[in-house]
Structures are given as C-alpha cells and as structure tokens.
Amino acid sequence: MRILFIGDVFGRPGRDLVRLGLPVLAARHEADAVVANVENAASGAGITRETGEALLKCGIDVMTTGNHVWDRREALAYIGAEPRLLRPLNMSSAAPGRGAYVARLADGRPIGVLNVMGRVFMPPVDNPFDAAAAAADRLARECRVIVVDMHAEATAEKIAMGWHLDGRVAAVVGTHTHVQTADARVLPGGTAYVTDVGMTGPHDSIIGMERAEVLARFVTGLPSRMEPASANPRLQAVVIDADERTGLARAIERIDWSLDDISAARRTVDDERAF
Ligand SMILES: [Fe+2]
Ligand SMILES: [Fe+2]
C-alpha cells in the first residue's frame, strides 16, 4: 500500500497546490491513500467546514491537525460531524473529535491514521508516547497499516516517537514546523520516519506568514498583525510504501514540488493519455 502524506496545508496557496498537484502526484506515485495535515488550511489558522470539504474533494482520505485545530470556532462542531478530520488524540477528553481513524480504500482495505501532539514548546497535552502506543495497539486489531502524524516542535521529541513506535506502525511522520527535514528513512524495525514533512504553502514567507510583519515582531519586539503569504508556493509531502502483510514500510520518499513541477507533471500525464 502506498500512502501519500501531505505536509501542513497553509491557506489558499496550500489548498490550490493540493487541488492542482494532488491528482498528478497521487497518480505518479500510485498512491492508494492520501493523508494531509490541515491545521493551517483556513487562512493559515485552523480549518472550516468549507475548506475541509474542498480538500476532501481533491482526494484526501484523512485530515490531521495540531495546535491550530481550534483556531476557527466552527471546527468544534465540524470535527464532530466529520470523522475523517482528526485532532491530536492526547488532548483533553473534553475536546470534541477523535485522534484516530480507520479509513477504507475503494477496495475495502483498511488504513489506520493516528494524530498525536508533542509536549516540548507546545500547549499542554497528555503523554503522547503512552497515547500513541495504546492507540496503535487498539488500531492494530482493525488494520495492519498504521500511519502516525507526530505534531511537534522539538526534533528530539519527534525522533524519540519514531524509535518508540519502530516496528509497531508503518510510519511516524512529523508535522508543525513547516520546514521539511532531510532525514526520511526506514528505521531498523521497519517504520518509515521523517522529522518533518514540511509545508504545502507559500515558502517566500516566515513559516507561511508574510515576512514583513513577522520580521518586525522579531526585530522590534512589538506586536504586529500577521497576514498569510502567497509567494513561492510549494507542495511538500512524503510517499510511504508499506507492506500490507507485515504493516511495516519498505521505503519513504520526500516530495518538494513547485507550481512549475506540478505543471510539468500534469503535461506529462496529458501526453501519456494522448498516446
Ligand atoms: Fe502547521
Ligand atoms: Fe502546528
């Protein structure tokens, strides 16, 4: 089973990248399932029903989130109505929604998705290591292939989660920093790992926001109003190849596509169709 995992979709540029790039990316990599972190999909902060439905329509099977999940108040109601939208499972039990989901592919094959959040430089949550291990054990009764979104700031905490779950899940992929890391690999126990998948959004920015306001904030220490950026949109993702008999990974590959790369791939697909 091949799983495409798309890094934090940021604002309209991110949603446009998914709409334009996802079909051709999924076709080229023969993706069976698509997971995307959507915590920044609505204007860079949170998720709405409208943006969520538009992303699902593009071919996303499961949407994960993180600390920005409640930035839009309507997400509190939307998450209850949309089981394909996850929030970190180690949030308070009072939070609506769920942190785990078993999706069914068109042919009925199951894939489990877990969403957890780290605790270092992040809002307080329960122990993600205990939560992820317990949830992985529960999901394993329903499905062989399990993918974990470890939404966290600190590289050490994410790497620790990779080792914690090595041999127990198909993949542990990091999100949240919006910077793709070059450490994608399959760990010795058979779990695909990357510290951060990156951001699907505007890269001439400061992790998605217009540079001037964020820079002013750092330089002057004064508050400033941040606006989502738009320049240099790039689709960042990983493709995981998982063995459905063992539930472990064979390979993980990083994706970093500009709009030009997407256009070129679309032309290739069109050319192939013409023959
Ligand atoms: Fe994010
Ligand atoms: Fe985040």
Short mmCIF file of C-alpha atoms and ligand atoms in Angstrom, two decimals:
data_model
loop_
_atom_site.label_atom_id
_atom_site.label_comp_id
_atom_site.label_asym_id
_atom_site.label_seq_id
_atom_site.Cartn_x
_atom_site.Cartn_y
_atom_site.Cartn_z
CA MET A 1 0.00 0.00 0.00
CA ARG A 2 1.34 3.39 -0.96
CA ILE A 3 0.46 6.33 1.25
CA LEU A 4 0.90 9.97 0.28
CA PHE A 5 1.22 12.23 3.34
CA ILE A 6 0.99 15.96 2.63
CA GLY A 7 2.68 18.46 4.98
CA ASP A 8 0.74 21.30 6.67
CA VAL A 9 -1.60 22.79 4.05
CA PHE A 10 -1.33 26.56 4.53
CA GLY A 11 -4.11 28.92 3.43
CA ARG A 12 -5.34 29.41 -0.10
CA PRO A 13 -1.91 28.80 -1.70
CA GLY A 14 -1.79 25.43 0.08
CA ARG A 15 -5.32 24.49 -0.95
CA ASP A 16 -4.56 25.48 -4.57
CA LEU A 17 -1.42 23.31 -4.51
CA VAL A 18 -3.48 20.36 -3.28
CA ARG A 19 -6.16 20.91 -5.93
CA LEU A 20 -3.62 21.20 -8.76
CA GLY A 21 -0.93 18.85 -7.53
CA LEU A 22 -2.61 16.06 -5.61
CA PRO A 23 -4.22 14.23 -8.58
CA VAL A 24 -0.99 14.11 -10.59
CA LEU A 25 1.20 13.39 -7.56
CA ALA A 26 -1.07 10.55 -6.44
CA ALA A 27 -1.15 9.14 -9.98
CA ARG A 28 2.63 9.32 -10.45
CA HIS A 29 3.32 7.59 -7.12
CA GLU A 30 0.35 5.20 -7.41
CA ALA A 31 -0.92 6.35 -4.03
CA ASP A 32 -3.64 4.19 -2.50
CA ALA A 33 -4.35 6.56 0.38
CA VAL A 34 -3.81 10.26 0.98
CA VAL A 35 -3.39 11.89 4.40
CA ALA A 36 -2.83 15.63 4.89
CA ASN A 37 -2.23 17.86 7.88
CA VAL A 38 -4.76 20.69 7.52
CA GLU A 39 -4.31 22.70 10.74
CA ASN A 40 -3.44 25.84 8.73
CA ALA A 41 -5.81 25.33 5.79
CA ALA A 42 -8.14 28.25 6.55
CA SER A 43 -6.17 31.49 6.04
CA GLY A 44 -3.17 29.93 7.78
CA ALA A 45 -5.03 29.21 11.02
CA GLY A 46 -7.45 26.37 11.61
CA ILE A 47 -9.92 24.51 9.45
CA THR A 48 -13.51 25.27 8.42
CA ARG A 49 -16.18 23.02 7.01
CA GLU A 50 -15.85 24.73 3.62
CA THR A 51 -12.07 24.31 3.39
CA GLY A 52 -12.25 20.76 4.78
CA GLU A 53 -14.87 19.66 2.29
CA ALA A 54 -12.92 21.22 -0.59
CA LEU A 55 -9.76 19.34 0.46
CA LEU A 56 -11.59 16.02 0.84
CA LYS A 57 -12.99 16.51 -2.65
CA CYS A 58 -9.42 16.74 -4.01
CA GLY A 59 -8.82 13.14 -2.92
CA ILE A 60 -7.65 13.41 0.68
CA ASP A 61 -8.81 10.40 2.72
CA VAL A 62 -7.90 11.57 6.24
CA MET A 63 -7.09 15.05 7.59
CA THR A 64 -4.85 15.51 10.64
CA THR A 65 -4.27 18.69 12.65
CA GLY A 66 -2.36 20.01 15.65
CA ASN A 67 -2.19 23.02 17.96
CA HIS A 68 -4.12 25.20 15.46
CA VAL A 69 -7.11 22.86 15.22
CA TRP A 70 -9.49 25.15 17.15
CA ASP A 71 -8.34 28.46 15.63
CA ARG A 72 -11.69 28.59 13.81
CA ARG A 73 -14.54 28.16 16.25
CA GLU A 74 -16.63 26.24 13.71
CA ALA A 75 -14.08 23.39 13.82
CA LEU A 76 -15.52 22.45 17.23
CA ALA A 77 -18.79 21.47 15.52
CA TYR A 78 -17.31 20.35 12.19
CA ILE A 79 -15.00 17.77 13.79
CA GLY A 80 -18.00 16.06 15.40
CA ALA A 81 -19.69 15.68 12.02
CA GLU A 82 -16.58 14.67 10.04
CA PRO A 83 -14.79 11.54 11.31
CA ARG A 84 -12.11 11.97 8.63
CA LEU A 85 -10.92 15.12 10.45
CA LEU A 86 -8.66 14.29 13.41
CA ARG A 87 -7.28 16.31 16.33
CA PRO A 88 -4.35 15.19 18.49
CA LEU A 89 -5.56 12.18 20.47
CA ASN A 90 -3.69 13.23 23.62
CA MET A 91 -5.75 16.41 24.06
CA SER A 92 -8.20 16.64 26.96
CA SER A 93 -11.00 14.10 26.84
CA ALA A 94 -13.32 17.13 26.94
CA ALA A 95 -12.21 18.13 23.43
CA PRO A 96 -14.60 17.13 20.66
CA GLY A 97 -13.49 14.84 17.86
CA ARG A 98 -11.08 11.93 17.75
CA GLY A 99 -7.39 11.33 17.25
CA ALA A 100 -7.62 8.03 15.40
CA TYR A 101 -9.45 6.85 12.31
CA VAL A 102 -9.56 3.73 10.17
CA ALA A 103 -10.15 4.68 6.53
CA ARG A 104 -11.31 2.19 3.92
CA LEU A 105 -9.81 2.33 0.47
CA ALA A 106 -12.07 1.92 -2.56
CA ASP A 107 -11.46 -1.85 -2.47
CA GLY A 108 -12.17 -2.09 1.26
CA ARG A 109 -8.59 -2.33 2.52
CA PRO A 110 -8.19 -0.53 5.86
CA ILE A 111 -5.55 2.01 6.85
CA GLY A 112 -5.27 3.45 10.35
CA VAL A 113 -4.26 7.06 10.98
CA LEU A 114 -3.19 8.42 14.38
CA ASN A 115 -2.66 12.08 15.26
CA VAL A 116 -0.62 12.96 18.36
CA MET A 117 0.97 16.17 19.60
CA GLY A 118 4.30 16.66 21.35
CA ARG A 119 4.78 18.47 24.68
CA VAL A 120 8.08 20.31 24.21
CA PHE A 121 7.44 24.00 23.34
CA MET A 122 3.79 23.11 22.71
CA PRO A 123 0.47 23.67 24.52
CA PRO A 124 -0.01 21.20 27.40
CA VAL A 125 -1.33 17.78 26.41
CA ASP A 126 -1.20 14.27 27.87
CA ASN A 127 1.81 11.98 27.34
CA PRO A 128 1.97 11.43 23.56
CA PHE A 129 4.15 8.30 23.86
CA ASP A 130 1.67 6.40 26.03
CA ALA A 131 -1.28 7.70 23.99
CA ALA A 132 0.23 6.75 20.63
CA ALA A 133 1.33 3.27 21.74
CA ALA A 134 -2.07 2.47 23.28
CA ALA A 135 -3.95 3.76 20.24
CA ALA A 136 -1.66 1.85 17.87
CA ASP A 137 -2.40 -1.36 19.78
CA ARG A 138 -6.14 -0.67 19.54
CA LEU A 139 -5.99 0.13 15.82
CA ALA A 140 -3.88 -2.97 15.12
CA ARG A 141 -6.96 -5.11 15.77
CA GLU A 142 -8.65 -3.47 12.79
CA CYS A 143 -5.84 -2.76 10.37
CA ARG A 144 -2.27 -3.72 9.58
CA VAL A 145 -1.05 -0.43 8.13
CA ILE A 146 -0.96 2.48 10.59
CA VAL A 147 0.42 5.97 9.95
CA VAL A 148 1.16 8.38 12.81
CA ASP A 149 1.25 12.18 12.49
CA MET A 150 3.55 13.38 15.33
CA HIS A 151 2.76 17.09 15.50
CA ALA A 152 5.59 18.64 17.47
CA GLU A 153 8.20 21.38 17.61
CA ALA A 154 11.25 19.63 19.03
CA THR A 155 13.22 17.37 16.72
CA ALA A 156 14.35 15.20 19.65
CA GLU A 157 10.78 14.51 20.75
CA LYS A 158 9.77 13.55 17.20
CA ILE A 159 12.79 11.29 16.71
CA ALA A 160 12.02 9.70 20.10
CA MET A 161 8.48 8.93 18.88
CA GLY A 162 9.93 7.33 15.76
CA TRP A 163 12.05 4.97 17.86
CA HIS A 164 9.20 4.41 20.36
CA LEU A 165 6.91 3.11 17.62
CA ASP A 166 9.57 1.49 15.40
CA GLY A 167 8.36 -1.93 14.35
CA ARG A 168 4.80 -1.21 15.57
CA VAL A 169 3.49 1.13 12.85
CA ALA A 170 4.17 1.70 9.14
CA ALA A 171 5.20 5.33 9.55
CA VAL A 172 5.80 8.13 12.03
CA VAL A 173 5.89 11.46 10.23
CA GLY A 174 6.46 14.83 11.86
CA THR A 175 4.44 17.97 11.16
CA HIS A 176 4.15 21.51 12.63
CA THR A 177 7.50 23.18 11.91
CA HIS A 178 6.66 23.78 8.22
CA VAL A 179 10.29 23.01 7.31
CA GLN A 180 10.95 19.74 5.51
CA THR A 181 13.80 17.77 7.02
CA ALA A 182 16.27 15.64 5.04
CA ASP A 183 16.20 12.61 7.36
CA ALA A 184 13.49 10.46 5.77
CA ARG A 185 14.38 6.79 6.20
CA VAL A 186 13.06 3.42 7.26
CA LEU A 187 14.17 2.68 10.83
CA PRO A 188 15.68 -0.78 11.60
CA GLY A 189 12.39 -2.15 12.94
CA GLY A 190 10.59 -1.25 9.71
CA THR A 191 8.90 2.08 10.50
CA ALA A 192 9.24 4.87 7.95
CA TYR A 193 10.24 8.11 9.62
CA VAL A 194 10.77 11.79 8.83
CA THR A 195 11.17 14.55 11.40
CA ASP A 196 9.07 16.99 9.38
CA VAL A 197 7.13 16.55 6.15
CA GLY A 198 7.27 20.32 5.50
CA MET A 199 4.64 22.82 4.41
CA THR A 200 2.30 22.85 1.43
CA GLY A 201 2.01 26.59 1.08
CA PRO A 202 3.91 29.82 0.39
CA HIS A 203 7.63 29.38 1.01
CA ASP A 204 8.71 33.02 0.50
CA SER A 205 7.36 33.66 3.96
CA ILE A 206 8.11 33.00 7.61
CA ILE A 207 6.56 29.55 8.00
CA GLY A 208 3.59 30.69 5.91
CA MET A 209 3.07 34.27 7.08
CA GLU A 210 4.12 37.46 5.23
CA ARG A 211 7.71 38.21 6.11
CA ALA A 212 7.48 41.95 6.92
CA GLU A 213 5.13 41.69 9.91
CA VAL A 214 6.82 38.65 11.44
CA LEU A 215 10.25 40.14 10.90
CA ALA A 216 9.13 43.41 12.53
CA ARG A 217 7.88 41.44 15.50
CA PHE A 218 11.29 39.76 15.94
CA VAL A 219 13.29 42.92 15.29
CA THR A 220 11.27 45.36 17.42
CA GLY A 221 9.65 43.03 19.95
CA LEU A 222 6.37 44.86 19.33
CA PRO A 223 3.11 43.12 18.40
CA SER A 224 2.13 43.11 14.74
CA ARG A 225 -0.75 41.70 12.77
CA MET A 226 0.33 38.65 10.75
CA GLU A 227 -1.04 38.00 7.27
CA PRO A 228 -0.79 34.78 5.25
CA ALA A 229 1.80 34.98 2.46
CA SER A 230 1.37 33.76 -1.11
CA ALA A 231 4.74 33.77 -2.89
CA ASN A 232 6.67 30.66 -3.97
CA PRO A 233 4.05 28.00 -3.26
CA ARG A 234 5.48 24.51 -2.84
CA LEU A 235 3.79 21.18 -2.21
CA GLN A 236 5.76 19.16 0.34
CA ALA A 237 4.91 15.58 1.19
CA VAL A 238 6.26 12.08 1.65
CA VAL A 239 5.28 8.85 -0.05
CA ILE A 240 5.43 5.72 2.11
CA ASP A 241 5.45 2.24 0.63
CA ALA A 242 4.03 -0.17 3.22
CA ASP A 243 3.85 -3.96 3.15
CA GLU A 244 0.27 -4.91 3.97
CA ARG A 245 1.24 -8.36 5.26
CA THR A 246 3.60 -7.00 7.92
CA GLY A 247 2.26 -3.47 8.36
CA LEU A 248 5.84 -2.19 8.01
CA ALA A 249 7.43 0.15 5.50
CA ARG A 250 9.64 -0.71 2.55
CA ALA A 251 10.52 2.88 1.63
CA ILE A 252 9.83 6.55 2.22
CA GLU A 253 10.44 9.30 -0.32
CA ARG A 254 10.32 13.08 0.13
CA ILE A 255 8.38 15.29 -2.29
CA ASP A 256 9.03 19.03 -2.76
CA TRP A 257 7.19 20.37 -5.82
CA SER A 258 6.93 23.93 -7.08
CA LEU A 259 4.00 25.04 -9.25
CA ASP A 260 6.28 24.58 -12.28
CA ASP A 261 6.98 20.98 -11.21
CA ILE A 262 3.23 20.39 -10.90
CA SER A 263 2.57 21.91 -14.35
CA ALA A 264 5.32 19.75 -15.91
CA ALA A 265 3.92 16.61 -14.25
CA ARG A 266 0.41 17.47 -15.45
CA ARG A 267 1.71 17.90 -19.02
CA THR A 268 3.44 14.51 -18.84
CA VAL A 269 0.21 12.88 -17.71
CA ASP A 270 -1.69 14.61 -20.52
CA ASP A 271 0.94 13.46 -23.07
CA GLU A 272 0.73 9.87 -21.81
CA ARG A 273 -3.06 9.97 -22.10
CA ALA A 274 -2.78 11.24 -25.70
CA PHE A 275 -0.92 8.08 -26.77
FE FE B 1 1.20 23.95 10.92
FE FE B 2 1.20 23.23 14.48
#
